[in-house]
Amino acid sequence: MNEAQKEHPAAKACSTLATHIEVIGTAINNNHGAIEFSPEHESIIKRLNKAGLGYIETDTEAYILHSTVVRFVSHFEKKGRIRNSSDDIHACINQIESCVETYQFARQKSLPEARHYLIQISELVVELASLLHENCLYFSSMVAEHLSVISDLQLKIHVTEQALKEHRHLRNKVSVLTPDWQDQLMSLSKELERLVKRRLQPVVNACNRELLQTAHQIKEQITALKKEQQIQQRNTLIDSVHRYLSDNKIGIQLEVAIAPDIFKHVATIPLIGYGNVNQYSQLDILGELGAKAAENRHSKSTIQLADVEKTIDQTDDIEIVDQSPLQAALEYFFEAALQSDAGVEWRGIDCFEKLQPEVELEFWLMSLVGYHHVNQKTHEQKITLHMEEIQLPYFDGNFLVHDVIVTKSREIV
């Protein structure tokens, strides 16, 4: 008999497992994988033992199925159920990283055991791909199947929220499998490179797409369920009111608009928004807003202040209007900065009292930024503008400006 005709080592065990699957399944579900000795089980235990599917425990006088058999049968029984599978993925990733570290150490020492760890890494990669495929790609269908058998609305919401938590755990575990992490595996050997590209990479990419789509579906499901819950609560309240009126023989027509006027008013929430002046992409927008605000403030102040006098000399084609204090202060500030020595700083707060722009300090600083933006072609490479600022504690990435500083640029010889 040649090698091709030899029976596979697992053939006998698989045949015995298939023949007695009912007894094995019952033992796993009801007795933690133990088959008690009895006349009806005596012949079955002999066959299972001969096939190597378990061992006899003398203390309890029971036949104990091997853990591999228990896991194999349980895998198909649990298929389609929601379970905490992210822990299995996390454990497999940790095993791979541990084996990689041991393999690299053995290879540096040129030890023959290095080949053993390389094979173990390959097996773990295959196992990881299977875990990802089972737990990520079918996660949404598992949630749908589980929810279909639940009738209570509150329980549905609870189960859906738990599924969202499990989804976050899965996303966190899959996020570890970055391209750099996979490249590290592929660099160990040509065999692992082919294995990662053919088996692991496609599954990881599919998992990322599936988990992203599933997250939206679960959140939409939670929103729909909570909306349905609110409708039920409202209907229950309406039914209670009608039942109370009917039981007490009170005749009243309920209208939608019945409510005191106080219920129709909402207090304003005081909020302050700060522009992100540290983000260069927003400087153009902030500059335009500053220039527009300065223009509006100037036009309003000239109308409201009675003590502001205009001297208008009209000729045939020319109309001369006196500058506002703000415009005059801005022009003087930047003209002085342009004519100063290189490296000299002109601080907005220091010049505020001296120039007297007749506006508030905050508006003066904002006008400096707007004026510089409008005249940036004239100021280009001659002066630089920066802000003295602090980062806000509750708005990450935004800054509160305390001063605007203009500096004469040094000439490049």
CSV table of C-alpha atoms in Angstrom, one decimal:
chain,number,residue,atom,x,y,z
A,1,MET,CA,0.0,0.0,0.0
A,2,ASN,CA,1.6,3.3,-1.0
A,3,GLU,CA,1.4,6.6,1.0
A,4,ALA,CA,-1.5,8.0,-1.1
A,5,GLN,CA,-3.7,5.1,-0.1
A,6,LYS,CA,-3.1,5.3,3.6
A,7,GLU,CA,-6.0,6.3,5.8
A,8,HIS,CA,-5.9,9.7,7.4
A,9,PRO,CA,-5.0,9.6,11.1
A,10,ALA,CA,-8.2,11.6,12.0
A,11,ALA,CA,-10.5,9.5,9.8
A,12,LYS,CA,-11.4,7.0,12.5
A,13,ALA,CA,-12.0,9.7,15.1
A,14,CYS,CA,-14.2,11.7,12.8
A,15,SER,CA,-16.3,8.6,11.9
A,16,THR,CA,-16.8,7.7,15.6
A,17,LEU,CA,-17.6,11.3,16.4
A,18,ALA,CA,-20.3,11.4,13.6
A,19,THR,CA,-21.8,8.1,14.7
A,20,HIS,CA,-22.2,9.1,18.4
A,21,ILE,CA,-22.7,12.8,18.0
A,22,GLU,CA,-26.0,12.8,20.0
A,23,VAL,CA,-24.4,11.3,23.1
A,24,ILE,CA,-21.3,13.5,22.8
A,25,GLY,CA,-23.5,16.7,22.3
A,26,THR,CA,-25.6,15.8,25.3
A,27,ALA,CA,-22.5,15.2,27.5
A,28,ILE,CA,-21.0,18.5,26.5
A,29,ASN,CA,-24.3,20.5,27.1
A,30,ASN,CA,-25.4,18.8,30.3
A,31,ASN,CA,-22.3,17.4,32.0
A,32,HIS,CA,-19.3,19.5,30.9
A,33,GLY,CA,-18.1,16.9,28.5
A,34,ALA,CA,-18.3,13.9,30.8
A,35,ILE,CA,-20.1,10.6,30.0
A,36,GLU,CA,-21.2,8.7,33.0
A,37,PHE,CA,-20.6,4.9,33.0
A,38,SER,CA,-23.9,2.9,32.5
A,39,PRO,CA,-24.9,-0.3,30.6
A,40,GLU,CA,-26.2,1.7,27.7
A,41,HIS,CA,-23.0,3.8,27.4
A,42,GLU,CA,-20.5,1.0,27.9
A,43,SER,CA,-20.1,0.0,24.3
A,44,ILE,CA,-20.1,3.7,23.2
A,45,ILE,CA,-17.4,4.6,25.7
A,46,LYS,CA,-15.2,1.7,24.4
A,47,ARG,CA,-15.5,3.0,20.8
A,48,LEU,CA,-14.8,6.6,21.8
A,49,ASN,CA,-11.8,5.5,23.8
A,50,LYS,CA,-10.5,3.4,21.0
A,51,ALA,CA,-10.8,6.4,18.6
A,52,GLY,CA,-8.8,8.6,21.1
A,53,LEU,CA,-11.6,11.1,21.7
A,54,GLY,CA,-11.2,11.1,25.5
A,55,TYR,CA,-9.9,9.4,28.6
A,56,ILE,CA,-11.3,7.5,31.6
A,57,GLU,CA,-11.2,9.3,34.9
A,58,THR,CA,-10.8,6.8,37.7
A,59,ASP,CA,-11.8,9.1,40.5
A,60,THR,CA,-15.2,9.9,39.1
A,61,GLU,CA,-15.7,6.8,37.1
A,62,ALA,CA,-16.6,8.8,34.0
A,63,TYR,CA,-15.3,9.1,30.5
A,64,ILE,CA,-14.0,12.6,29.8
A,65,LEU,CA,-14.0,14.0,26.3
A,66,HIS,CA,-10.8,15.8,25.2
A,67,SER,CA,-11.0,19.6,25.2
A,68,THR,CA,-10.4,19.6,21.4
A,69,VAL,CA,-13.6,17.6,20.9
A,70,VAL,CA,-15.5,19.9,23.2
A,71,ARG,CA,-14.3,23.0,21.4
A,72,PHE,CA,-15.1,21.4,18.0
A,73,VAL,CA,-18.7,20.5,18.9
A,74,SER,CA,-19.3,23.7,20.8
A,75,HIS,CA,-18.1,25.8,17.8
A,76,PHE,CA,-21.0,24.5,15.7
A,77,GLU,CA,-23.5,24.8,18.5
A,78,LYS,CA,-22.6,28.4,19.2
A,79,LYS,CA,-22.5,29.4,15.6
A,80,GLY,CA,-24.9,32.3,15.1
A,81,ARG,CA,-25.0,33.3,18.8
A,82,ILE,CA,-23.6,36.6,20.2
A,83,ARG,CA,-20.6,35.9,22.4
A,84,ASN,CA,-17.6,37.7,23.8
A,85,SER,CA,-15.4,36.8,20.8
A,86,SER,CA,-13.1,39.9,21.1
A,87,ASP,CA,-11.2,38.1,23.9
A,88,ASP,CA,-10.4,35.2,21.6
A,89,ILE,CA,-9.0,37.6,19.0
A,90,HIS,CA,-7.0,39.5,21.6
A,91,ALA,CA,-5.5,36.3,22.9
A,92,CYS,CA,-4.6,35.1,19.5
A,93,ILE,CA,-2.8,38.4,18.6
A,94,ASN,CA,-0.9,38.2,21.9
A,95,GLN,CA,0.2,34.6,21.1
A,96,ILE,CA,1.4,35.7,17.7
A,97,GLU,CA,3.4,38.6,19.1
A,98,SER,CA,4.9,36.3,21.8
A,99,CYS,CA,5.9,33.7,19.2
A,100,VAL,CA,7.4,36.4,16.9
A,101,GLU,CA,9.6,37.7,19.8
A,102,THR,CA,10.7,34.1,20.6
A,103,TYR,CA,11.4,33.3,17.0
A,104,GLN,CA,13.5,36.4,16.4
A,105,PHE,CA,15.5,35.5,19.5
A,106,ALA,CA,16.1,31.9,18.4
A,107,ARG,CA,17.0,33.0,14.9
A,108,GLN,CA,19.6,35.5,16.2
A,109,LYS,CA,21.2,32.6,18.1
A,110,SER,CA,20.9,30.3,15.1
A,111,LEU,CA,18.9,27.8,17.1
A,112,PRO,CA,17.1,24.9,15.4
A,113,GLU,CA,14.0,25.6,17.4
A,114,ALA,CA,13.5,28.8,15.3
A,115,ARG,CA,11.7,26.7,12.6
A,116,HIS,CA,9.3,25.4,15.2
A,117,TYR,CA,8.2,28.9,16.2
A,118,LEU,CA,7.9,29.9,12.6
A,119,ILE,CA,5.5,27.1,11.9
A,120,GLN,CA,3.5,28.0,15.1
A,121,ILE,CA,3.2,31.6,13.9
A,122,SER,CA,1.8,30.4,10.6
A,123,GLU,CA,-0.8,28.3,12.4
A,124,LEU,CA,-1.8,31.2,14.6
A,125,VAL,CA,-2.1,33.5,11.6
A,126,VAL,CA,-4.6,31.0,10.0
A,127,GLU,CA,-6.5,30.8,13.3
A,128,LEU,CA,-6.6,34.6,13.6
A,129,ALA,CA,-8.0,34.9,10.1
A,130,SER,CA,-10.7,32.4,11.0
A,131,LEU,CA,-11.6,34.2,14.2
A,132,LEU,CA,-11.9,37.5,12.4
A,133,HIS,CA,-14.0,36.0,9.7
A,134,GLU,CA,-16.4,34.3,12.2
A,135,ASN,CA,-16.7,37.2,14.7
A,136,CYS,CA,-16.6,40.3,12.5
A,137,LEU,CA,-18.1,39.4,9.1
A,138,TYR,CA,-21.2,37.8,10.7
A,139,PHE,CA,-21.6,40.2,13.7
A,140,SER,CA,-24.4,42.2,12.2
A,141,SER,CA,-26.4,39.0,11.2
A,142,MET,CA,-25.8,37.6,14.7
A,143,VAL,CA,-27.3,40.7,16.3
A,144,ALA,CA,-30.3,40.7,13.9
A,145,GLU,CA,-31.0,37.0,14.6
A,146,HIS,CA,-30.7,37.5,18.4
A,147,LEU,CA,-33.1,40.5,18.4
A,148,SER,CA,-35.7,38.7,16.3
A,149,VAL,CA,-36.5,36.4,19.2
A,150,ILE,CA,-36.9,39.2,21.8
A,151,SER,CA,-40.3,40.8,22.1
A,152,ASP,CA,-39.8,43.2,25.1
A,153,LEU,CA,-38.8,46.6,23.8
A,154,GLN,CA,-36.6,47.6,26.8
A,155,LEU,CA,-34.8,44.2,26.6
A,156,LYS,CA,-34.2,44.9,22.9
A,157,ILE,CA,-32.7,48.3,23.7
A,158,HIS,CA,-30.5,46.7,26.4
A,159,VAL,CA,-29.3,43.9,24.1
A,160,THR,CA,-28.6,46.3,21.2
A,161,GLU,CA,-26.6,48.6,23.5
A,162,GLN,CA,-24.6,45.6,24.7
A,163,ALA,CA,-24.0,44.6,21.1
A,164,LEU,CA,-22.6,48.1,20.5
A,165,LYS,CA,-20.2,47.7,23.4
A,166,GLU,CA,-19.0,44.3,21.9
A,167,HIS,CA,-18.7,46.0,18.6
A,168,ARG,CA,-16.3,48.6,20.1
A,169,HIS,CA,-14.3,45.8,21.6
A,170,LEU,CA,-14.0,44.2,18.2
A,171,ARG,CA,-13.0,47.5,16.5
A,172,ASN,CA,-10.3,48.0,19.1
A,173,LYS,CA,-8.9,44.5,18.5
A,174,VAL,CA,-9.0,44.8,14.7
A,175,SER,CA,-7.3,48.3,14.9
A,176,VAL,CA,-4.2,46.6,16.2
A,177,LEU,CA,-3.8,44.8,12.9
A,178,THR,CA,-2.3,47.8,11.1
A,179,PRO,CA,-0.3,47.5,7.8
A,180,ASP,CA,2.9,48.0,9.8
A,181,TRP,CA,1.9,45.0,12.1
A,182,GLN,CA,1.3,42.9,9.1
A,183,ASP,CA,4.5,44.0,7.4
A,184,GLN,CA,6.4,42.8,10.5
A,185,LEU,CA,5.0,39.3,10.0
A,186,MET,CA,5.7,39.3,6.3
A,187,SER,CA,9.3,40.2,6.9
A,188,LEU,CA,10.0,37.0,8.9
A,189,SER,CA,9.8,34.6,5.9
A,190,LYS,CA,8.5,34.3,2.3
A,191,GLU,CA,6.0,31.7,3.5
A,192,LEU,CA,4.5,34.0,6.0
A,193,GLU,CA,4.5,36.8,3.4
A,194,ARG,CA,2.3,34.7,1.1
A,195,LEU,CA,0.1,33.6,4.0
A,196,VAL,CA,-0.5,37.1,5.3
A,197,LYS,CA,-1.3,38.5,1.8
A,198,ARG,CA,-3.6,35.6,0.9
A,199,ARG,CA,-5.3,34.8,4.2
A,200,LEU,CA,-5.0,37.6,6.7
A,201,GLN,CA,-5.0,40.9,4.7
A,202,PRO,CA,-8.3,40.3,2.8
A,203,VAL,CA,-10.1,39.3,6.0
A,204,VAL,CA,-8.7,42.4,7.9
A,205,ASN,CA,-9.8,44.7,5.1
A,206,ALA,CA,-13.3,43.1,4.9
A,207,CYS,CA,-13.6,43.3,8.7
A,208,ASN,CA,-12.9,47.0,8.8
A,209,ARG,CA,-15.5,47.7,6.1
A,210,GLU,CA,-18.1,45.4,7.8
A,211,LEU,CA,-17.6,46.8,11.3
A,212,LEU,CA,-17.9,50.4,10.0
A,213,GLN,CA,-21.2,49.6,8.3
A,214,THR,CA,-22.4,47.5,11.3
A,215,ALA,CA,-21.7,50.4,13.7
A,216,HIS,CA,-24.1,52.7,11.7
A,217,GLN,CA,-26.7,50.0,11.5
A,218,ILE,CA,-26.6,49.3,15.3
A,219,LYS,CA,-26.8,53.0,16.1
A,220,GLU,CA,-29.7,53.5,13.8
A,221,GLN,CA,-31.4,50.5,15.4
A,222,ILE,CA,-30.9,51.9,18.9
A,223,THR,CA,-32.3,55.3,17.7
A,224,ALA,CA,-35.4,53.6,16.1
A,225,LEU,CA,-36.0,51.5,19.2
A,226,LYS,CA,-35.8,54.4,21.6
A,227,LYS,CA,-38.1,56.4,19.4
A,228,GLU,CA,-40.5,53.5,19.5
A,229,GLN,CA,-40.2,53.4,23.2
A,230,GLN,CA,-41.0,57.1,23.5
A,231,ILE,CA,-44.1,56.6,21.3
A,232,GLN,CA,-45.2,53.7,23.5
A,233,GLN,CA,-44.7,55.8,26.7
A,234,ARG,CA,-46.7,58.7,25.1
A,235,ASN,CA,-49.5,56.4,24.1
A,236,THR,CA,-49.5,54.8,27.6
A,237,LEU,CA,-49.8,58.3,29.1
A,238,ILE,CA,-52.6,59.3,26.7
A,239,ASP,CA,-54.5,56.1,27.4
A,240,SER,CA,-54.1,56.6,31.2
A,241,VAL,CA,-55.5,60.2,30.9
A,242,HIS,CA,-58.5,59.0,28.7
A,243,ARG,CA,-59.2,56.1,31.1
A,244,TYR,CA,-59.1,58.5,34.1
A,245,LEU,CA,-61.5,60.9,32.4
A,246,SER,CA,-63.8,58.1,31.4
A,247,ASP,CA,-63.8,56.4,34.8
A,248,ASN,CA,-64.6,59.7,36.5
A,249,LYS,CA,-67.1,60.8,33.8
A,250,ILE,CA,-65.3,64.0,33.1
A,251,GLY,CA,-66.2,65.5,29.7
A,252,ILE,CA,-63.3,67.4,28.2
A,253,GLN,CA,-61.9,67.7,24.7
A,254,LEU,CA,-58.1,67.4,24.8
A,255,GLU,CA,-56.3,69.7,22.3
A,256,VAL,CA,-52.8,69.6,21.1
A,257,ALA,CA,-52.2,73.3,21.9
A,258,ILE,CA,-53.4,73.2,25.5
A,259,ALA,CA,-50.5,74.4,27.6
A,260,PRO,CA,-49.6,77.5,29.6
A,261,ASP,CA,-47.5,80.1,27.8
A,262,ILE,CA,-44.5,79.4,30.1
A,263,PHE,CA,-44.0,76.1,28.4
A,264,LYS,CA,-43.5,77.8,25.1
A,265,HIS,CA,-40.5,79.7,26.2
A,266,VAL,CA,-36.9,78.4,26.2
A,267,ALA,CA,-34.2,80.2,28.1
A,268,THR,CA,-31.1,81.2,26.0
A,269,ILE,CA,-28.0,79.2,26.8
A,270,PRO,CA,-25.0,81.6,27.1
A,271,LEU,CA,-22.2,80.3,24.9
A,272,ILE,CA,-19.0,81.9,23.7
A,273,GLY,CA,-17.2,80.6,20.5
A,274,TYR,CA,-13.5,81.1,19.9
A,275,GLY,CA,-11.9,80.9,16.5
A,276,ASN,CA,-9.0,78.6,16.1
A,277,VAL,CA,-6.3,81.2,15.3
A,278,ASN,CA,-3.6,78.5,15.5
A,279,GLN,CA,-5.0,76.7,12.4
A,280,TYR,CA,-3.4,78.4,9.4
A,281,SER,CA,-6.1,77.2,7.1
A,282,GLN,CA,-8.6,79.4,9.0
A,283,LEU,CA,-6.5,82.6,9.0
A,284,ASP,CA,-8.1,83.8,5.7
A,285,ILE,CA,-11.6,83.3,7.1
A,286,LEU,CA,-10.7,85.0,10.4
A,287,GLY,CA,-9.1,87.9,8.6
A,288,GLU,CA,-12.1,88.4,6.4
A,289,LEU,CA,-14.4,88.3,9.5
A,290,GLY,CA,-12.1,90.8,11.3
A,291,ALA,CA,-12.1,93.2,8.3
A,292,LYS,CA,-15.9,92.9,7.9
A,293,ALA,CA,-16.4,93.5,11.6
A,294,ALA,CA,-14.2,96.5,11.6
A,295,GLU,CA,-16.1,97.9,8.6
A,296,ASN,CA,-19.5,97.3,10.2
A,297,ARG,CA,-18.3,98.7,13.6
A,298,HIS,CA,-17.0,101.8,11.9
A,299,SER,CA,-20.2,102.4,9.9
A,300,LYS,CA,-22.3,101.9,13.0
A,301,SER,CA,-20.2,104.1,15.3
A,302,THR,CA,-20.3,107.0,12.8
A,303,ILE,CA,-24.1,106.9,12.8
A,304,GLN,CA,-24.6,106.5,16.6
A,305,LEU,CA,-22.0,108.9,18.0
A,306,ALA,CA,-23.3,112.4,17.8
A,307,ASP,CA,-20.0,114.1,18.7
A,308,VAL,CA,-18.3,112.7,15.5
A,309,GLU,CA,-18.1,115.5,13.0
A,310,LYS,CA,-17.6,115.0,9.3
A,311,THR,CA,-16.0,117.6,7.2
A,312,ILE,CA,-17.0,117.0,3.6
A,313,ASP,CA,-15.5,119.1,0.8
A,314,GLN,CA,-17.4,118.4,-2.3
A,315,THR,CA,-15.9,119.4,-5.6
A,316,ASP,CA,-16.9,118.3,-9.1
A,317,ASP,CA,-15.6,114.7,-8.8
A,318,ILE,CA,-14.0,114.3,-5.3
A,319,GLU,CA,-15.5,113.7,-1.9
A,320,ILE,CA,-13.2,113.9,1.1
A,321,VAL,CA,-14.2,112.3,4.4
A,322,ASP,CA,-12.2,112.4,7.7
A,323,GLN,CA,-10.9,109.0,8.9
A,324,SER,CA,-12.3,107.4,11.9
A,325,PRO,CA,-10.0,107.1,15.0
A,326,LEU,CA,-9.9,103.3,14.5
A,327,GLN,CA,-8.8,103.6,10.8
A,328,ALA,CA,-6.2,106.2,11.6
A,329,ALA,CA,-4.8,104.1,14.5
A,330,LEU,CA,-4.5,101.1,12.3
A,331,GLU,CA,-2.7,102.9,9.6
A,332,TYR,CA,-0.3,104.6,12.0
A,333,PHE,CA,0.4,101.3,13.8
A,334,PHE,CA,1.4,99.4,10.6
A,335,GLU,CA,3.2,102.3,9.1
A,336,ALA,CA,5.3,102.6,12.2
A,337,ALA,CA,6.0,98.9,12.1
A,338,LEU,CA,7.0,99.0,8.5
A,339,GLN,CA,9.5,101.9,9.1
A,340,SER,CA,11.0,100.5,12.3
A,341,ASP,CA,14.2,98.6,12.6
A,342,ALA,CA,14.4,94.8,11.9
A,343,GLY,CA,13.3,92.7,14.9
A,344,VAL,CA,11.4,95.5,16.7
A,345,GLU,CA,8.1,94.3,18.1
A,346,TRP,CA,4.9,96.3,18.1
A,347,ARG,CA,2.4,95.0,20.6
A,348,GLY,CA,-1.3,95.7,20.2
A,349,ILE,CA,-2.0,96.1,23.9
A,350,ASP,CA,0.9,98.6,24.4
A,351,CYS,CA,-0.2,100.8,21.5
A,352,PHE,CA,-3.9,100.6,22.5
A,353,GLU,CA,-3.8,103.5,25.0
A,354,LYS,CA,-1.4,105.6,23.0
A,355,LEU,CA,-3.3,105.4,19.7
A,356,GLN,CA,-6.8,105.6,21.2
A,357,PRO,CA,-8.8,103.9,18.5
A,358,GLU,CA,-12.0,104.6,20.5
A,359,VAL,CA,-13.1,100.9,20.4
A,360,GLU,CA,-12.8,98.1,22.9
A,361,LEU,CA,-9.5,96.3,23.3
A,362,GLU,CA,-10.8,93.0,22.0
A,363,PHE,CA,-12.2,94.7,18.9
A,364,TRP,CA,-8.9,96.6,18.4
A,365,LEU,CA,-6.9,93.3,18.4
A,366,MET,CA,-9.3,91.7,16.0
A,367,SER,CA,-9.0,94.8,13.7
A,368,LEU,CA,-5.2,94.4,13.7
A,369,VAL,CA,-5.6,90.9,12.4
A,370,GLY,CA,-8.2,91.9,9.8
A,371,TYR,CA,-6.1,94.9,8.5
A,372,HIS,CA,-3.0,92.8,8.2
A,373,HIS,CA,-5.0,90.2,6.2
A,374,VAL,CA,-6.5,92.8,3.8
A,375,ASN,CA,-3.0,94.3,3.2
A,376,GLN,CA,-1.0,91.1,3.2
A,377,LYS,CA,0.4,91.8,-0.3
A,378,THR,CA,1.8,95.1,1.0
A,379,HIS,CA,3.1,93.5,4.2
A,380,GLU,CA,4.5,90.4,2.6
A,381,GLN,CA,8.1,89.6,3.7
A,382,LYS,CA,8.2,93.0,5.4
A,383,ILE,CA,6.5,92.4,8.7
A,384,THR,CA,5.2,89.2,10.5
A,385,LEU,CA,2.1,88.9,12.7
A,386,HIS,CA,1.7,86.4,15.5
A,387,MET,CA,-0.6,86.0,18.6
A,388,GLU,CA,0.2,85.7,22.2
A,389,GLU,CA,-2.3,83.0,23.3
A,390,ILE,CA,-3.1,80.2,25.7
A,391,GLN,CA,-4.9,76.9,24.9
A,392,LEU,CA,-8.5,76.7,26.2
A,393,PRO,CA,-8.9,73.8,28.8
A,394,TYR,CA,-12.4,72.7,27.5
A,395,PHE,CA,-11.9,73.2,23.7
A,396,ASP,CA,-8.9,71.2,22.6
A,397,GLY,CA,-7.2,72.7,19.6
A,398,ASN,CA,-8.5,76.3,20.2
A,399,PHE,CA,-6.6,79.2,21.7
A,400,LEU,CA,-7.6,82.4,23.5
A,401,VAL,CA,-5.6,85.4,22.2
A,402,HIS,CA,-4.3,87.9,24.7
A,403,ASP,CA,-2.2,90.1,22.4
A,404,VAL,CA,-1.3,90.6,18.7
A,405,ILE,CA,2.4,91.3,18.0
A,406,VAL,CA,3.8,92.7,14.7
A,407,THR,CA,7.5,92.4,14.1
A,408,LYS,CA,9.6,94.0,11.4
A,409,SER,CA,11.2,91.2,9.3
A,410,ARG,CA,15.0,91.1,8.9
A,411,GLU,CA,16.2,91.7,5.4
A,412,ILE,CA,17.8,88.8,3.7
A,413,VAL,CA,21.1,89.9,2.2
